[in-house]
mmCIF file of C-alpha atoms in Angstrom:
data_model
loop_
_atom_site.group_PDB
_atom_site.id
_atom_site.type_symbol
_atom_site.label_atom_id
_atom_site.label_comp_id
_atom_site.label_asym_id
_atom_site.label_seq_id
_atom_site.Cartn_x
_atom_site.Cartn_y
_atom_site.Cartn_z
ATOM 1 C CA UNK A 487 184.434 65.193 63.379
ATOM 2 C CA UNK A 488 180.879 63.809 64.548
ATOM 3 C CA UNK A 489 177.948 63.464 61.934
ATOM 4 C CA UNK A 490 175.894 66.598 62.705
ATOM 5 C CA UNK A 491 172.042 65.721 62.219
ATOM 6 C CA UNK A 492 169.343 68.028 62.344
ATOM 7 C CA UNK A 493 166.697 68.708 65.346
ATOM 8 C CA UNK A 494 163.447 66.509 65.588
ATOM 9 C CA UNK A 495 159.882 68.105 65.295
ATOM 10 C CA UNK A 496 159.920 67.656 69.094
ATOM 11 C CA UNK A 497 163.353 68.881 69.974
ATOM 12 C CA UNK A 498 162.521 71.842 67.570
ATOM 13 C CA UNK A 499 159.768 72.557 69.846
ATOM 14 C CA UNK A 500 161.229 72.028 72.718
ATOM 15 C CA UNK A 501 163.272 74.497 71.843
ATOM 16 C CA UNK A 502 161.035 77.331 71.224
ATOM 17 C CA UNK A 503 159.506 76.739 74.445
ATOM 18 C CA UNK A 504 163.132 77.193 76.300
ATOM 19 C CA UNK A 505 163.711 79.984 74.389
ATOM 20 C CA UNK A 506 160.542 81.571 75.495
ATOM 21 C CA UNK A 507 160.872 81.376 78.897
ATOM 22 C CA UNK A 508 164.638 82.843 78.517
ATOM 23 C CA UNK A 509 162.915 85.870 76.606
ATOM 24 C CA UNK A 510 160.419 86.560 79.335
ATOM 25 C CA UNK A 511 163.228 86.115 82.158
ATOM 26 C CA UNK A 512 165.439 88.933 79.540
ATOM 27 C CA UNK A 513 162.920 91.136 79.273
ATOM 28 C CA UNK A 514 160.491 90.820 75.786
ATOM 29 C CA UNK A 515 161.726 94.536 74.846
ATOM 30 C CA UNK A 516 165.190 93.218 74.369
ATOM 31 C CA UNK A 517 164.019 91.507 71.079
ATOM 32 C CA UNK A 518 163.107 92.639 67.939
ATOM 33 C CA UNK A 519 159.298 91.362 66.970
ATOM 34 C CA UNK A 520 160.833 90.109 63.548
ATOM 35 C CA UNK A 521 163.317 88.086 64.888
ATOM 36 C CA UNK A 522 160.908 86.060 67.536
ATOM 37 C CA UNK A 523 158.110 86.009 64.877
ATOM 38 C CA UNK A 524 160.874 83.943 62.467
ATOM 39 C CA UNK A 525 162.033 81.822 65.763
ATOM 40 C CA UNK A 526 158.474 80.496 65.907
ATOM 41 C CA UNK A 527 157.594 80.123 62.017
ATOM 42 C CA UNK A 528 161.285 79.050 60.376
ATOM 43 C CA UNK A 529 162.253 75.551 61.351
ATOM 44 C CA UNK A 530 165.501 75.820 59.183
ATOM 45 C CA UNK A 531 166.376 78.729 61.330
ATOM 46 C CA UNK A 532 166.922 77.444 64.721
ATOM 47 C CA UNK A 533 168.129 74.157 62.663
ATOM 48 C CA UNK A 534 171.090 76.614 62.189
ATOM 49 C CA UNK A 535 171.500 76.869 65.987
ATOM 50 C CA UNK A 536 171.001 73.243 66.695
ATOM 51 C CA UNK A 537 173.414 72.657 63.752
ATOM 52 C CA UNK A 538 176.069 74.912 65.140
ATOM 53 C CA UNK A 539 175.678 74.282 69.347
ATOM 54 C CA UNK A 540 176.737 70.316 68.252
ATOM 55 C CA UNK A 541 180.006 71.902 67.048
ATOM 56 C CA UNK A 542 180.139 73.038 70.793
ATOM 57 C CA UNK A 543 181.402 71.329 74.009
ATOM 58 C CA UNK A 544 178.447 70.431 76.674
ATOM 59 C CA UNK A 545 175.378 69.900 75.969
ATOM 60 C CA UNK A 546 173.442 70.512 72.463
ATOM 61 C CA UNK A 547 169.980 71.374 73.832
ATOM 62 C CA UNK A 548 171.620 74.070 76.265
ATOM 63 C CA UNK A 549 174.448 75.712 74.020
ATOM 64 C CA UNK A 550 171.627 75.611 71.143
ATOM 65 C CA UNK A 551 168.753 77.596 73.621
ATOM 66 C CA UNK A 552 171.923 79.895 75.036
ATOM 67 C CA UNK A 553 173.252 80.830 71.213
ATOM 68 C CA UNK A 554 169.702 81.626 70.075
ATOM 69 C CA UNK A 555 169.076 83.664 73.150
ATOM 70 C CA UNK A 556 172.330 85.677 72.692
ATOM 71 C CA UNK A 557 172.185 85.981 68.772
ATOM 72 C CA UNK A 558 168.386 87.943 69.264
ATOM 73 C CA UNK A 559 169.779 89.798 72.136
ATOM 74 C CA UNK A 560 172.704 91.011 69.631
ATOM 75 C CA UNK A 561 170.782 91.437 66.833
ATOM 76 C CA UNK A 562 168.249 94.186 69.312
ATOM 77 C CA UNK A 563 171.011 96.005 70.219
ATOM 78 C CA UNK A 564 172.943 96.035 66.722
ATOM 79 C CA UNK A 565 169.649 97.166 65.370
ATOM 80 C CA UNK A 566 170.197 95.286 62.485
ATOM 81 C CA UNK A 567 166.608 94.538 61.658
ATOM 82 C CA UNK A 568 166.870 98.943 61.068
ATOM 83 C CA UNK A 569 170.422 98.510 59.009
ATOM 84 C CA UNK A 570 169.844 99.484 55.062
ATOM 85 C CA UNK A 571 171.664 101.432 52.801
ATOM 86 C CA UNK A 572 170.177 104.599 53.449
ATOM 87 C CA UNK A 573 171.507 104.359 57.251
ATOM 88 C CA UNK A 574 174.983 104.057 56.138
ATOM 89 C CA UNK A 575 177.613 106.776 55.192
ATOM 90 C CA UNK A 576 177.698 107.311 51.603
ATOM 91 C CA UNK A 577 181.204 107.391 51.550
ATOM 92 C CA UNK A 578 181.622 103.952 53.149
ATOM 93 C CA UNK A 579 179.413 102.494 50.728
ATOM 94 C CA UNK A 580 181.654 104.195 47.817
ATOM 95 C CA UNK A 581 185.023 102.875 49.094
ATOM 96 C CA UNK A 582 183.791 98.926 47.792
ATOM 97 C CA UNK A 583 185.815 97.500 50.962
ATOM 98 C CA UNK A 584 182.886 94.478 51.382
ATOM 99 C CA UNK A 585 180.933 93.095 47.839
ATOM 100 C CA UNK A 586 179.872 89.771 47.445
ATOM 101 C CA UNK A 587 180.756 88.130 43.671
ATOM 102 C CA UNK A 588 181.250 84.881 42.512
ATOM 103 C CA UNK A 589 181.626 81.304 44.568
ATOM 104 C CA UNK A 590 183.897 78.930 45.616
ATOM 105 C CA UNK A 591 183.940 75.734 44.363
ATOM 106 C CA UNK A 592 181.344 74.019 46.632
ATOM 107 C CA UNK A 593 178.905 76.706 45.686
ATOM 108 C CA UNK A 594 179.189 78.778 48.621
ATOM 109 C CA UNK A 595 178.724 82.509 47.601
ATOM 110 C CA UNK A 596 181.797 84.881 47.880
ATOM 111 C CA UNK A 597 181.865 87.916 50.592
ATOM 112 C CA UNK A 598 184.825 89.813 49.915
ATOM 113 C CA UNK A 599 186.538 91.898 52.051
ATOM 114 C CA UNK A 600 189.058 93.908 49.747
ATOM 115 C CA UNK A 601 191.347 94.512 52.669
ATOM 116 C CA UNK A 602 193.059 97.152 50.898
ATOM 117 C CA UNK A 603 190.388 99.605 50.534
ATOM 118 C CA UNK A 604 190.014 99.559 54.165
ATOM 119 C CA UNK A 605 190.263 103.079 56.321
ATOM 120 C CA UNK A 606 191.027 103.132 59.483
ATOM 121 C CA UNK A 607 187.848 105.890 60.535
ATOM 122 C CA UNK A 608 187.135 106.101 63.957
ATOM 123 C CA UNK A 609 183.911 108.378 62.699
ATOM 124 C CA UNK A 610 182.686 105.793 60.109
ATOM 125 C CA UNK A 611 184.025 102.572 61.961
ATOM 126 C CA UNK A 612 180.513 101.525 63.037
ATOM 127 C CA UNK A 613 179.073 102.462 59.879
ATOM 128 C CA UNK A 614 181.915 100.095 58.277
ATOM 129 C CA UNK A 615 180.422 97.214 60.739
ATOM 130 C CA UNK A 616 176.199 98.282 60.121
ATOM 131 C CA UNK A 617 177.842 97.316 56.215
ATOM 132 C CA UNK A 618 179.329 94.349 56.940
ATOM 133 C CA UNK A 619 176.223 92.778 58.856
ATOM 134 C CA UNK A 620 173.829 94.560 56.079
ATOM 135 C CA UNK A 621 176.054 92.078 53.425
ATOM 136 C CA UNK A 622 175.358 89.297 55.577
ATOM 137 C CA UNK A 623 171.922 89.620 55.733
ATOM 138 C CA UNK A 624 171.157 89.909 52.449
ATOM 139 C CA UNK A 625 173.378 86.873 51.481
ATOM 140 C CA UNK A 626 171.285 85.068 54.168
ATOM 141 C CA UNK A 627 167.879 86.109 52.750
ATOM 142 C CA UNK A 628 169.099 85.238 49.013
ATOM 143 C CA UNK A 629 170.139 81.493 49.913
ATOM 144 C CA UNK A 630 169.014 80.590 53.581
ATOM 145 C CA UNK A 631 169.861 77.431 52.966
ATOM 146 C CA UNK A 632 173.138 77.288 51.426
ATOM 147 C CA UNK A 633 176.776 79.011 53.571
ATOM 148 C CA UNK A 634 179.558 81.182 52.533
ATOM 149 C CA UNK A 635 182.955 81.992 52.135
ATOM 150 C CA UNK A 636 184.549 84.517 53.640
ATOM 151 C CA UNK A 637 187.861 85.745 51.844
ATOM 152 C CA UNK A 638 189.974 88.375 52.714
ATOM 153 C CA UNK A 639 191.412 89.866 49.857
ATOM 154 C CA UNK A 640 194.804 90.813 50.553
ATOM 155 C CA UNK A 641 196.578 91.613 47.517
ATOM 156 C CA UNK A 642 197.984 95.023 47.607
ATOM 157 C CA UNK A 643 197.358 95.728 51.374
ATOM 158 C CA UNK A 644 199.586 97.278 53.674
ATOM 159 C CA UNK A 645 199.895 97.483 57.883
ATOM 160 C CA UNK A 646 197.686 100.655 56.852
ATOM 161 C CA UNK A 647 194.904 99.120 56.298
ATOM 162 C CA UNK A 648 195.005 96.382 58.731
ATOM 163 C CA UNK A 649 192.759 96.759 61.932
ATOM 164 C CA UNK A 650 192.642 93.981 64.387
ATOM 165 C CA UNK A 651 189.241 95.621 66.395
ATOM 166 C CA UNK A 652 187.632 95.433 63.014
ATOM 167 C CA UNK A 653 188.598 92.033 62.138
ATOM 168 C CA UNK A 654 188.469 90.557 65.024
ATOM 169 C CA UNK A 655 184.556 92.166 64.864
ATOM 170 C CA UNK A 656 183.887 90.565 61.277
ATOM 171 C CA UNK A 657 185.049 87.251 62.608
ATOM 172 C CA UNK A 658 183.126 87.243 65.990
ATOM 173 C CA UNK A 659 179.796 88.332 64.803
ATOM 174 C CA UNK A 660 179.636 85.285 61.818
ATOM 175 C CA UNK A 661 181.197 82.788 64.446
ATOM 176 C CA UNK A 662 178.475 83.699 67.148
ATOM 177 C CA UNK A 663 175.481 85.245 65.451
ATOM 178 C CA UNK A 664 175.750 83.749 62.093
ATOM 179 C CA UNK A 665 175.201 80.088 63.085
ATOM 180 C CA UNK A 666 175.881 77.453 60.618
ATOM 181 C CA UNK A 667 176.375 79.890 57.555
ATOM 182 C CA UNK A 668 180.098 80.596 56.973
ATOM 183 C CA UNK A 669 182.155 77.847 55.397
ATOM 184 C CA UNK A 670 185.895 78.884 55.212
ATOM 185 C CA UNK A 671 187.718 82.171 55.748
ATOM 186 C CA UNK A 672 190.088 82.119 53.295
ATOM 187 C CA UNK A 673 192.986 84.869 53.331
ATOM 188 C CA UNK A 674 194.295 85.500 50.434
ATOM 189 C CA UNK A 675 197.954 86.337 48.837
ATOM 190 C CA UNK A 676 198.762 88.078 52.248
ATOM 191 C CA UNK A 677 202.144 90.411 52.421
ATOM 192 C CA UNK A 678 204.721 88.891 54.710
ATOM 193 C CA UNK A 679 204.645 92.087 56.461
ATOM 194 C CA UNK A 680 200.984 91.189 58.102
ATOM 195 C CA UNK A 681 202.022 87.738 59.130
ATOM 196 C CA UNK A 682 203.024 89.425 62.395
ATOM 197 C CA UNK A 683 199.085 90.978 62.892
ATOM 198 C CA UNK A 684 197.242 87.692 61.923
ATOM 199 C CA UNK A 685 199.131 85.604 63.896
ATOM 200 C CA UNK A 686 198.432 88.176 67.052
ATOM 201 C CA UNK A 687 194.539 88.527 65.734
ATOM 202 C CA UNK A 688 194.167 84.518 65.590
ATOM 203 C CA UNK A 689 194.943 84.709 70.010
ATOM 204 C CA UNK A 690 191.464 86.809 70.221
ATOM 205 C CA UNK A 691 189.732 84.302 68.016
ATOM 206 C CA UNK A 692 187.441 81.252 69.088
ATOM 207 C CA UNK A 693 189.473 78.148 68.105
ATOM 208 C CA UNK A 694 186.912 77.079 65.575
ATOM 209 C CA UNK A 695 187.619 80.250 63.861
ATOM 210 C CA UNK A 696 190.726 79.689 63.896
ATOM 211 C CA UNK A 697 190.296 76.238 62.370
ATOM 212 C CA UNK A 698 188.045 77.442 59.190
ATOM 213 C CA UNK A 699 191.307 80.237 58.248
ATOM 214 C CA UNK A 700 192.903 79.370 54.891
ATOM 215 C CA UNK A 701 196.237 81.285 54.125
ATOM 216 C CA UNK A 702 196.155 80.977 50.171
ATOM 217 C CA UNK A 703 198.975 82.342 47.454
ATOM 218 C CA UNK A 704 197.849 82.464 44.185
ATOM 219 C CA UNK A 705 198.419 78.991 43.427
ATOM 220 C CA UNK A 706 197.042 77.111 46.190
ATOM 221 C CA UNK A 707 193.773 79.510 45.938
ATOM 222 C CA UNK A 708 192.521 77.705 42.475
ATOM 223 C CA UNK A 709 191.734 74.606 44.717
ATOM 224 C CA UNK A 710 189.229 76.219 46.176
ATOM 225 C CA UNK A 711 188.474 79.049 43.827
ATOM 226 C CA UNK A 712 187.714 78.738 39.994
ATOM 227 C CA UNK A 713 190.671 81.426 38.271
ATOM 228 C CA UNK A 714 187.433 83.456 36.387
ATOM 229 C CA UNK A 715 185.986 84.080 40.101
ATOM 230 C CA UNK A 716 189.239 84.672 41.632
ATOM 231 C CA UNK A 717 189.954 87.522 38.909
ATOM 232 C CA UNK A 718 186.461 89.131 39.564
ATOM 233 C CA UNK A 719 187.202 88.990 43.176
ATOM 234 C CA UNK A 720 190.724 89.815 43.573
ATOM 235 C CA UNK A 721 190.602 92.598 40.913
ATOM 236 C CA UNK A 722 187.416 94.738 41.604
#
């Protein structure tokens, strides 16, 4: 894979000024004040998107303008900059399905997703995903900086509990409007029984999605995964 270098002073600001125009042609309305006012102060921010569009086929300076464009676009509509705790259903908060604890060892900071705590709710399912994102953007405020790891938690989970809409969700919204931030997605000690749903979820998934999945057992996990964290994690 190519060196991946960060955006010069100028590129950065040619970049604003692309994005700008694409705003006006979108509509100003269609994005949040927040999220343009952090376009135009954080450089390490759309160093994410520069970051992640040389990842991409074509060219940098386009995919980089187009992912920043549709990432504020989502984030508007997802209302995230409204998403707290108090605008999410109690009882998905209490089930403990997402919780971040521990890290891997390069440092990235664990998001669990205990896979076996999750309910398939068609009257809480967007409340499930206003959680998820909520996680993510408090991970992203506490270390802007530094990325993630992903791990599905598997131990203990049935076909019950597996939804491919809601995974494939998870996995879209950090590939696309998470740029640069994830490290891995690491599935972990997964029942035979949902090798059948992962394979069929991995056809709706961007290939470099695809490419960051780790299918771990309990042995191979430790090489990524110091035992004391993996306990805390697999456990709670």
């Amino acid at each position: 894979m190519a060196t991946v270098t960060p955006p010069t002073q100028e590129e950065i600001e040619n970049l604003r000024e692309k994005v700008r125009r694409e705003v006006e042609k979108n509509g100003e309305e269609n994005f949040a004040k927040v999220d343009l006012e952090r376009l135009n102060s954080d450089e390490a921010y759309i160093g994410k998107f520069w970051l992640h569009a040389q990842q991409m086929d074509g060219d940098n300076k386009e995919n980089t303008v187009k992912l920043v464009v549709d990432t504020l676009l989502w984030r508007k509509k997802f209302g995230v900059e409204n998403i707290s705790e108090d605008t999410i259903n109690k009882a998905v908060l209490e089930r403990g399905e997402v919780y971040s604890h521990g890290r891997d060892k390069e440092g990235c900071k664990l998001l669990v997703i205990c896979v076996r705590k999750h309910v398939k709710d068609a009257q809480n399912s967007e409340d499930g995903k206003k959680h998820f994102v909520m996680m993510l953007e408090n991970l992203e405020k506490e270390e802007p900086e530094k990325k993630i790891t992903i791990m599905f938690d598997s131990e203990g989970a049935g076909i019950r509990n597996m939804e491919i809409e809601a995974i494939q969700f998870l996995i879209n919204t950090i590939m696309h409007y998470y740029p640069n931030f994830v490290s891995k997605i690491i599935v972990y000690n997964m029942p035979w029984i949902l090798g059948t749903i992962w394979k069929l979820v991995k056809t709706f998934l961007p290939v470099k999605a695809v490419e960051m999945i780790k299918f771990l057992d309990k042995s191979s996990i430790q090489e990524f995964i110091e035992p004391g964290n993996l306990l805390i994690a697999s456990n709670s």
